[in-house]
Short mmCIF file of C-alpha atoms and ligand atoms in Angstrom, two decimals:
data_model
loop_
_atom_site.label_atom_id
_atom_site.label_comp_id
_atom_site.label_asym_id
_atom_site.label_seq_id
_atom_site.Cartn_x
_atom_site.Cartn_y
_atom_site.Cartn_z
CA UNK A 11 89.61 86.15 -196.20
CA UNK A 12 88.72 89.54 -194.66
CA UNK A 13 91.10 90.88 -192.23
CA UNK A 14 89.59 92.31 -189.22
CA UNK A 15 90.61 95.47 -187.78
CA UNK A 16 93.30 96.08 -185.52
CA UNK A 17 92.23 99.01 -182.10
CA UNK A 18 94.27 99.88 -179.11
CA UNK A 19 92.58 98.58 -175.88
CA UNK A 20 92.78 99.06 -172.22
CA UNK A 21 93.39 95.76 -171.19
CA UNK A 22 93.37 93.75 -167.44
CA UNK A 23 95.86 90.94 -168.04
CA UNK A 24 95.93 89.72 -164.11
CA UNK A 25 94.25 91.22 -161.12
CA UNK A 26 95.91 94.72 -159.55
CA UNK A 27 98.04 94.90 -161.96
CA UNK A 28 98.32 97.87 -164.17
CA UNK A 29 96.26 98.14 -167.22
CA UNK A 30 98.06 97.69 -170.46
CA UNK A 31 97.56 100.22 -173.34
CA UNK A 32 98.18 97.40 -176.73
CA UNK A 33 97.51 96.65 -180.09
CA UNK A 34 94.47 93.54 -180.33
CA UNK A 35 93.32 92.24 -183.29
CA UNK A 36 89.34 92.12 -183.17
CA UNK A 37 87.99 88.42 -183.87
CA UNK A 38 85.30 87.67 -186.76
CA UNK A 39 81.90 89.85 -186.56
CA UNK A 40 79.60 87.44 -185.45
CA UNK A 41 76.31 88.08 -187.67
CA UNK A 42 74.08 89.33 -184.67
CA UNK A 43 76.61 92.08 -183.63
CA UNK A 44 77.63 95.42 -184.51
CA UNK A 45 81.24 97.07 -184.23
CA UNK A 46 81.00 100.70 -182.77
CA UNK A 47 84.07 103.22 -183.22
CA UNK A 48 84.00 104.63 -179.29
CA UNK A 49 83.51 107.76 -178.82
CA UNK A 50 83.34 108.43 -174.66
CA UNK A 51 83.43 106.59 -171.47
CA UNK A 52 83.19 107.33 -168.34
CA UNK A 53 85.42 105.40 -165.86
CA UNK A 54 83.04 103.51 -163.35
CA UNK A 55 83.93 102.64 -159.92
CA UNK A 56 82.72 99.28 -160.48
CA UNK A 57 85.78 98.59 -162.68
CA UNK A 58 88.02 99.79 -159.46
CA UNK A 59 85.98 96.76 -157.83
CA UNK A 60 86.92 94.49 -160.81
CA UNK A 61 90.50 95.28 -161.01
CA UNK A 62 90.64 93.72 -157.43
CA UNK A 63 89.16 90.83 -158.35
CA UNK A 64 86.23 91.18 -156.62
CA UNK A 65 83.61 90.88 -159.28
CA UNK A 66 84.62 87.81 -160.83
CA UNK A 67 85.77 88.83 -163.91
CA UNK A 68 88.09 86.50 -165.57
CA UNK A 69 91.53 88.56 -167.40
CA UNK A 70 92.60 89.39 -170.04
CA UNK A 71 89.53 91.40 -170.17
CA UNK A 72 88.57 94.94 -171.49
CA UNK A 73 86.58 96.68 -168.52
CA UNK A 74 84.59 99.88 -168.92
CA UNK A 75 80.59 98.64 -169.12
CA UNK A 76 78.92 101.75 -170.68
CA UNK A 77 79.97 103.39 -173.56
CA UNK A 78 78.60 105.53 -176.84
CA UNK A 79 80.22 105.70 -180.38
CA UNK A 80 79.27 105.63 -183.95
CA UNK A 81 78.58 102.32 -185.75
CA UNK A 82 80.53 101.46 -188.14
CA UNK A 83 79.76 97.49 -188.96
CA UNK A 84 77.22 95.89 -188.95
CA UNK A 85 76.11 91.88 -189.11
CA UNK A 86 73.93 90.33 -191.49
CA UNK A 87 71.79 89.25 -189.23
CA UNK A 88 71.03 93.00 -187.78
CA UNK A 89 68.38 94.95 -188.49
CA UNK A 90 67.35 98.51 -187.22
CA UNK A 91 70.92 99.84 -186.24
CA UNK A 92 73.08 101.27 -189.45
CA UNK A 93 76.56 102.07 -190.43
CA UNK A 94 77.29 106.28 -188.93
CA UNK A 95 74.78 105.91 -186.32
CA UNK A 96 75.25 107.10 -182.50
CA UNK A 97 74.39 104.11 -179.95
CA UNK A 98 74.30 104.03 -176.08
CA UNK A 99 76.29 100.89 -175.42
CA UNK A 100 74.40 100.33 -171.77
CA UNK A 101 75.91 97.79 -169.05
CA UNK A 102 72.69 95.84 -170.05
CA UNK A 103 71.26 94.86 -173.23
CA UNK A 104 67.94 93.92 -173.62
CA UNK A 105 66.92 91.39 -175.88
CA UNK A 106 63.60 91.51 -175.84
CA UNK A 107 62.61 87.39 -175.95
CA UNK A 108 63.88 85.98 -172.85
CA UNK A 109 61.60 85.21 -169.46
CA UNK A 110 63.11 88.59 -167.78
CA UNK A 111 62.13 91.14 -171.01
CA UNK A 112 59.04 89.04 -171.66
CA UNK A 113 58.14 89.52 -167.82
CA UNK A 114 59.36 93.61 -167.96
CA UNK A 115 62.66 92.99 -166.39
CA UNK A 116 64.55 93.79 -169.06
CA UNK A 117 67.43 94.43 -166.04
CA UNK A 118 67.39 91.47 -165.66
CA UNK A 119 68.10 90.36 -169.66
CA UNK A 120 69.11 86.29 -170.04
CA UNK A 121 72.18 87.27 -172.91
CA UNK A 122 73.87 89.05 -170.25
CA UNK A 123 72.98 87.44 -166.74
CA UNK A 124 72.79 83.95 -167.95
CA UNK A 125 76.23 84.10 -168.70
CA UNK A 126 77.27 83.89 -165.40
CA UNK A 127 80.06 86.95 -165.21
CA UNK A 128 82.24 84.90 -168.40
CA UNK A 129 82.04 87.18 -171.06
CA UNK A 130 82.85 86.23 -175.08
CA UNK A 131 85.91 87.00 -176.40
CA UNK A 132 86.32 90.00 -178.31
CA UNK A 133 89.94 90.00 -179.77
CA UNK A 134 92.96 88.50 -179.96
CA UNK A 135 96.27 90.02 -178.25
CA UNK A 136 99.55 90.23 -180.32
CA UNK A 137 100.83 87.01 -178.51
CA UNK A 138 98.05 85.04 -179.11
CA UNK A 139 95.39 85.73 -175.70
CA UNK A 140 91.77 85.91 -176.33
CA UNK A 141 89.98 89.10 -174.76
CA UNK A 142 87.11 89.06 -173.32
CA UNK A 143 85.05 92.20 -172.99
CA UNK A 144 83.69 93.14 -169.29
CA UNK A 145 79.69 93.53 -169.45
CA UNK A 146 80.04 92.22 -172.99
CA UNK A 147 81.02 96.26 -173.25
CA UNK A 148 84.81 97.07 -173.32
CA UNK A 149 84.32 100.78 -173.43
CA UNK A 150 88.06 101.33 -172.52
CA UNK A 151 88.80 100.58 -176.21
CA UNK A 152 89.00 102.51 -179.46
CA UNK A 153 86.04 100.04 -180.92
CA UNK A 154 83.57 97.40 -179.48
CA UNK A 155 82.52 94.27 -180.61
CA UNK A 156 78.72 94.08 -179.03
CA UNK A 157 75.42 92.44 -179.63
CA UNK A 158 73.08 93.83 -181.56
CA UNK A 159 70.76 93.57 -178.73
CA UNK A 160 73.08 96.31 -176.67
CA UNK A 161 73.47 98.91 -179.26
CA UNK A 162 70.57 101.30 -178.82
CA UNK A 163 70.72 103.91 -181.40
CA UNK A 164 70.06 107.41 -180.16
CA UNK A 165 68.69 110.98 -181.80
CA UNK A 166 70.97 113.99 -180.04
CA UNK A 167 73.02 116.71 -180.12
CA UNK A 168 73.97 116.35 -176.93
CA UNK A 169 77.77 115.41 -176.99
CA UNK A 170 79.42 112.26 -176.50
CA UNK A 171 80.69 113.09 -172.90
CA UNK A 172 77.08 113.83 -171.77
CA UNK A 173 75.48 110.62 -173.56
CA UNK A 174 78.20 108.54 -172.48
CA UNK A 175 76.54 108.86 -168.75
CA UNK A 176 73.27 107.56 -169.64
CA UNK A 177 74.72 103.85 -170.16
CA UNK A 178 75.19 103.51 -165.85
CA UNK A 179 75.23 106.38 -163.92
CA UNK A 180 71.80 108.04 -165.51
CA UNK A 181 69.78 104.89 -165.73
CA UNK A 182 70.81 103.75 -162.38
CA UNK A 183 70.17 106.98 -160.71
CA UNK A 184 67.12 108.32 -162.50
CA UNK A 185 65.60 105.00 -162.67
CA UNK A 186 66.32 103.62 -158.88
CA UNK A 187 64.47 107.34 -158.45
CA UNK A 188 61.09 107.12 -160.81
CA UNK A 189 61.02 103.22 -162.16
CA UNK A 190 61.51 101.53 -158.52
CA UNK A 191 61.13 104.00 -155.49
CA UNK A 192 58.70 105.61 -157.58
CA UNK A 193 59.39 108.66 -156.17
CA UNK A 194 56.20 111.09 -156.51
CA UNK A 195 55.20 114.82 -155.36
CA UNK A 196 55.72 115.65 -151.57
CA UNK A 197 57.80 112.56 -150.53
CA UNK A 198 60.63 112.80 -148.40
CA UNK A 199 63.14 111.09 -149.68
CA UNK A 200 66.75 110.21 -148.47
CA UNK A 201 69.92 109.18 -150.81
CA UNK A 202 72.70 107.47 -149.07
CA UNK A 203 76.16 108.18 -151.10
CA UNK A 204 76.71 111.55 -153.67
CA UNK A 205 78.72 109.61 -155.81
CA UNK A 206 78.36 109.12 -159.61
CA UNK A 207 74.60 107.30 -159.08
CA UNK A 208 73.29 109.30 -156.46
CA UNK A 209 73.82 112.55 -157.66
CA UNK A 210 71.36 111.76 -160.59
CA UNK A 211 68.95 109.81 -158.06
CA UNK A 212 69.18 113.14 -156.51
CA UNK A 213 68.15 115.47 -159.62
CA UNK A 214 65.72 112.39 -160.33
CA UNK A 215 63.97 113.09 -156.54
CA UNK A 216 63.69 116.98 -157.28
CA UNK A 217 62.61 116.21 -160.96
CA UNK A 218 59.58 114.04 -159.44
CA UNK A 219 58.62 116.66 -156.67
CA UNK A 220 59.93 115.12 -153.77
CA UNK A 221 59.71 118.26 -151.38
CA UNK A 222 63.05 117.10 -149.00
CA UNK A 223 65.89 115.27 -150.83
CA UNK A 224 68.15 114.70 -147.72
CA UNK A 225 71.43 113.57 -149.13
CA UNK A 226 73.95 111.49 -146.91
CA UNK A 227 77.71 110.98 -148.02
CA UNK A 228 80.71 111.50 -145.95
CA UNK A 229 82.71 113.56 -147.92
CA UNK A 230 81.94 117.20 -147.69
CA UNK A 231 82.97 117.89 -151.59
CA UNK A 232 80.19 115.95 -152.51
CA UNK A 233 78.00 116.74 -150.06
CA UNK A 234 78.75 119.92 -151.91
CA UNK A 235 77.89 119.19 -155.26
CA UNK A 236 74.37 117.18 -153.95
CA UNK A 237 73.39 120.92 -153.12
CA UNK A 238 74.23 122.10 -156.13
CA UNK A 239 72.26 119.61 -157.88
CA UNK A 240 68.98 119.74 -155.88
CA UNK A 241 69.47 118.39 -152.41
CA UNK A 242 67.71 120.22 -149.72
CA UNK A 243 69.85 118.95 -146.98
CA UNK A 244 73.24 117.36 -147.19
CA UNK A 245 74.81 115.19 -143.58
CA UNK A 246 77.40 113.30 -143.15
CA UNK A 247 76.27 109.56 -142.20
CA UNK A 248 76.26 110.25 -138.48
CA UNK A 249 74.10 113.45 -138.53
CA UNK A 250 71.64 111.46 -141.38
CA UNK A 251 69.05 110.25 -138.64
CA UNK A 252 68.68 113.40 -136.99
CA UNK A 253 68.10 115.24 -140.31
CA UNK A 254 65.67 112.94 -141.80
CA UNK A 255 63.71 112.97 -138.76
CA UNK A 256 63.76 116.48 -138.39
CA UNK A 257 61.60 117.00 -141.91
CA UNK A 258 59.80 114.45 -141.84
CA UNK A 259 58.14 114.99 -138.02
CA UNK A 260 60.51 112.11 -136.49
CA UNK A 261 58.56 109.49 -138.82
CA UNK A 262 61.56 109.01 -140.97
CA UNK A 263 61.62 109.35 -145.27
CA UNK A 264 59.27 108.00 -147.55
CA UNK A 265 61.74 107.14 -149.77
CA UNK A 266 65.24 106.10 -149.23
CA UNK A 267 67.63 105.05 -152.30
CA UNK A 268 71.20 103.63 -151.42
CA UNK A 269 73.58 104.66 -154.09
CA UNK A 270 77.01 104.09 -151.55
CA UNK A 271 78.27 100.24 -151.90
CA UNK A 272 78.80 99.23 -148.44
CA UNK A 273 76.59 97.35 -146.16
CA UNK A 274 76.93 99.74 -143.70
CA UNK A 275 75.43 102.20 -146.17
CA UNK A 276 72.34 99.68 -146.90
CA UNK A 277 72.00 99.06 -142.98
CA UNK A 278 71.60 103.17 -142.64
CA UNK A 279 69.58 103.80 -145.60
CA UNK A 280 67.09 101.30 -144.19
CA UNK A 281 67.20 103.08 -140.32
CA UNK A 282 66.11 106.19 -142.31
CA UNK A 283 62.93 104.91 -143.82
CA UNK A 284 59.46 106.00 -142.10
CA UNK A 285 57.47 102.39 -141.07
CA UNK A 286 55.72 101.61 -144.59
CA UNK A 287 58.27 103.21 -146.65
CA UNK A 288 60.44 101.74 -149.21
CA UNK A 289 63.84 101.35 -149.51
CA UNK A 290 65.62 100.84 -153.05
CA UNK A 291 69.42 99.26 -152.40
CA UNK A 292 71.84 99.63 -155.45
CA UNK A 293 75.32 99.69 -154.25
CA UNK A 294 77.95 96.97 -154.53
CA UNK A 295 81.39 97.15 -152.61
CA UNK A 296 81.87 93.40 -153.33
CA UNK A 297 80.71 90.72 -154.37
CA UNK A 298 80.90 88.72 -150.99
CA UNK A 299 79.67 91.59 -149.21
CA UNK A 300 76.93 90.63 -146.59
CA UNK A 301 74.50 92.98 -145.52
CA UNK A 302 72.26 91.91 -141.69
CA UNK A 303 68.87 93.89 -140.71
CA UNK A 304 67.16 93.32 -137.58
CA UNK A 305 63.79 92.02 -137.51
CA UNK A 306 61.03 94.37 -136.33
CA UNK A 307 61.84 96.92 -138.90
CA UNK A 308 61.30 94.26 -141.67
CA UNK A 309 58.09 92.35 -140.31
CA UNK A 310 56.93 94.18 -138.50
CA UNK A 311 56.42 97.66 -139.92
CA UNK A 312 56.04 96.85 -143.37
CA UNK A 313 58.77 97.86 -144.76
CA UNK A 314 59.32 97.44 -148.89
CA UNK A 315 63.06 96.88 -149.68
CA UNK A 316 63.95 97.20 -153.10
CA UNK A 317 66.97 96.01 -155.43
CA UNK A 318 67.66 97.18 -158.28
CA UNK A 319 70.32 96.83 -161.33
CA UNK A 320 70.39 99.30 -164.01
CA UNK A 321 67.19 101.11 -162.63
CA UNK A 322 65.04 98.41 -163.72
CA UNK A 323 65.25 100.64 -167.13
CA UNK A 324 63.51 99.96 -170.73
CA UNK A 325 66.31 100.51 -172.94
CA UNK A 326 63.48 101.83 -175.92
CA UNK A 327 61.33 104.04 -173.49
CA UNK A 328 64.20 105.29 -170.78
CA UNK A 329 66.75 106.44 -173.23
CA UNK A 330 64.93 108.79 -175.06
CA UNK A 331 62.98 110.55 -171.84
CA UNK A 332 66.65 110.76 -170.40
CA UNK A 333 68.09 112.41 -173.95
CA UNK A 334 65.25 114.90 -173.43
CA UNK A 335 65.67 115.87 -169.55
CA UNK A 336 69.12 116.31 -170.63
CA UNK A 337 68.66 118.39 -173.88
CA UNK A 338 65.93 120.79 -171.76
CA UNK A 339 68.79 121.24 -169.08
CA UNK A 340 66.12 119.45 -166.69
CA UNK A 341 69.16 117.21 -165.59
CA UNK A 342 72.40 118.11 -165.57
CA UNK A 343 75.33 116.62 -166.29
CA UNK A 344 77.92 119.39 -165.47
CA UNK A 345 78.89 118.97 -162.31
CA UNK A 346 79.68 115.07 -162.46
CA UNK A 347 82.36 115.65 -165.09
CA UNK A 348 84.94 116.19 -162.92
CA UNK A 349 87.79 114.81 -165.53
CA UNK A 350 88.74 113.90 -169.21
CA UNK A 351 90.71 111.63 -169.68
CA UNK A 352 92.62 109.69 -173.14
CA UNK A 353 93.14 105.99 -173.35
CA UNK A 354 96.79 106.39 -172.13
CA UNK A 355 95.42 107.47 -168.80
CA UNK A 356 93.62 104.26 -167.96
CA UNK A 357 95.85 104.20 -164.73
CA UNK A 358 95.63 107.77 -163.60
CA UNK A 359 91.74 106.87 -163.72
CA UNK A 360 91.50 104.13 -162.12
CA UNK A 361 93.57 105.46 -159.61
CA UNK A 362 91.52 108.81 -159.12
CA UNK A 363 88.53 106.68 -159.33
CA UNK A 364 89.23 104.57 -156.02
CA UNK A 365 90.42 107.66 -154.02
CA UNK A 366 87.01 108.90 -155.11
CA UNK A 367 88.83 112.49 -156.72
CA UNK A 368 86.47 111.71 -159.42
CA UNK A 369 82.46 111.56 -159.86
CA UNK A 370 82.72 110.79 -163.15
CA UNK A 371 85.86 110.77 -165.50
CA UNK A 372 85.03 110.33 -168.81
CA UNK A 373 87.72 108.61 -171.44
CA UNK A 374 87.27 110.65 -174.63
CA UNK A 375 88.31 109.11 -177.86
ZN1 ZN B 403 78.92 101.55 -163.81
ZN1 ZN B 404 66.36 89.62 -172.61
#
């Protein structure tokens, strides 16, 4: 019988406790997946969410939900993804056959949403736990074990710290920006939080044309950096009405994308829209987090409010447009690595991550 490889593994065995560095054992390759020797990934603040226990996920897990590496098995049953390849290991896959990527929703894919947050098992712990892999990912981890269907092989030079930000951060930002809002030239367009999502929707806004990109975000480091990047105006939350009303002749933005989490944030980002404007929501503080709008600015002024996971993104069209604003310097990805960080630091991470020191620290392997 073949033995399967051994890999050291950031793992959640119970909720707020530290992470344990180990030894697993990875289970059998199923014949529809591919093993991936990881390469970078970027700590996401959604993992600060699930080490709380506020996402559902059940321990001993593996979180970290977007990675890249190099394949290095793969299934019988696989076809189109080979042995020395570089993949994007998104936070969704995308099947292609089920209702959601029959019906273009591919954000919406049945092999990871029907599984209602309980993830397959991955590996096997030295005392005998199954691990599960968070986002059927498990990027904090010298290899994953993912589907075929999540792999998406990709044609770069770019290196693995810059592609490892397409798999959440990019796709959410870029595609909240020009797959939902739809962001086009001469909008005014507001983003509510400069963190690790925004700060692409921002670059996304300026990419499209938008002619104000009025950033809001409390912290004045980042408020910083969303200058850097593109913003025209940067506020803290209390100053945002004021500014967006004073470019946009007290009508309020065309475009408003929430990048922030909280439902205060959501509450504000819909205040800033113009009557007839949309509004694209895409935070999540936690997952029995309520968010309460009043009336007239909902049905009454025709308002379009938006949701969207993943930035409704087509794994096989999005990637490659992303690799190339990247590789023409039309985004950039310098400013939001604000760390590096080895497997050893999962802690340190996590822990930089919730005081928000970090926009993006990436785990490099
Ligand atoms: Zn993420
Ligand atoms: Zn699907």
């Amino acid at each position: 019988m073949k033995t399967m490889p051994t890999m050291r593994a950031a793992l959640l065995r119970g909720f707020e406790q530290p992470l344990t560095v180990e030894e697993v054992e990875l289970l059998d390759l199923a014949p529809t997946r591919v093993l991936v020797r990881t390469k970078a990934t970027p700590f996401c603040s959604t993992d600060v969410t699930s080490f709380h226990g506020r996402l559902g996920k059940v321990p001993p897990t593996i979180l970290g939900h977007a990675a890249v590496g190099e394949v290095i098995e793969v299934g019988g049953e696989v076809r189109g993804i080979e042995v020395g390849q570089r993949v994007v290991v998104p936070g969704t896959p995308e099947c292609g056959d089920c209702f959601y990527c029959a019906a273009g929703h591919p954000d919406q894919c049945a092999e990871l949403f029907d599984l209602g947050g309980v993830y397959p098992d991955v590996a096997r712990t030295s005392d005998g736990l199954l691990v599960n892999a968070a986002g059927c990912v498990g990027g904090y981890a010298e290899i994953m074990s993912v589907s075929r269907n999540q792999a998406f092989p990709v044609d770069t030079d770019l290196s693995w710290e810059v592609i490892s930000l397409l798999g959440c951060g990019i796709t959410t930002g870029v595609g909240a920006v020009l797959n939902v809002a739809r962001v086009g030239p001469d909008d005014a367009v507001a983003v509510v939080g400069a963190g690790h999502v925004g700060l692409w929707a921002v670059q996304a806004a300026r990419l499209a044309g938008a002619r104000e990109v009025v950033v809001v975000e409390p912290r004045e480091h980042r408020r910083e950096v969303a200058l850097e990047v593109g913003a025209t105006v940067a506020v803290a939350p209390e100053d945002a009405l004021a500014a967006v009303r004073d470019v946009t002749q007290g009508r309020g933005a065309d475009k408003v994308v929430e990048a922030a989490g909280p439902p205060s944030a959501q509450r504000l980002a819909l205040e800033l829209s113009r009557r007839a404007g949309t509004v694209v929501l895409s935070g999540l503080k936690d997952a029995s987090g309520e968010v309460s709008f009043s009336q007239i600015p909902l049905a009454i002024h025709s308002r379009r409010v938006l949701s969207t996971q993943n930035g409704n993104v087509r794994m096989r069209r999005d990637l490659p447009a992303y690799i190339r604003l990247l590789e023409r310097g039309a985004l950039d990805p310098a400013p939001l690595i604000t760390s590096t960080y080895r497997l050893d630091d999962i802690n340190t991470a996590l822990r930089r991550s919730e005081r928000l020191e970090d926009l993006s620290g990436v785990f490099v392997f």
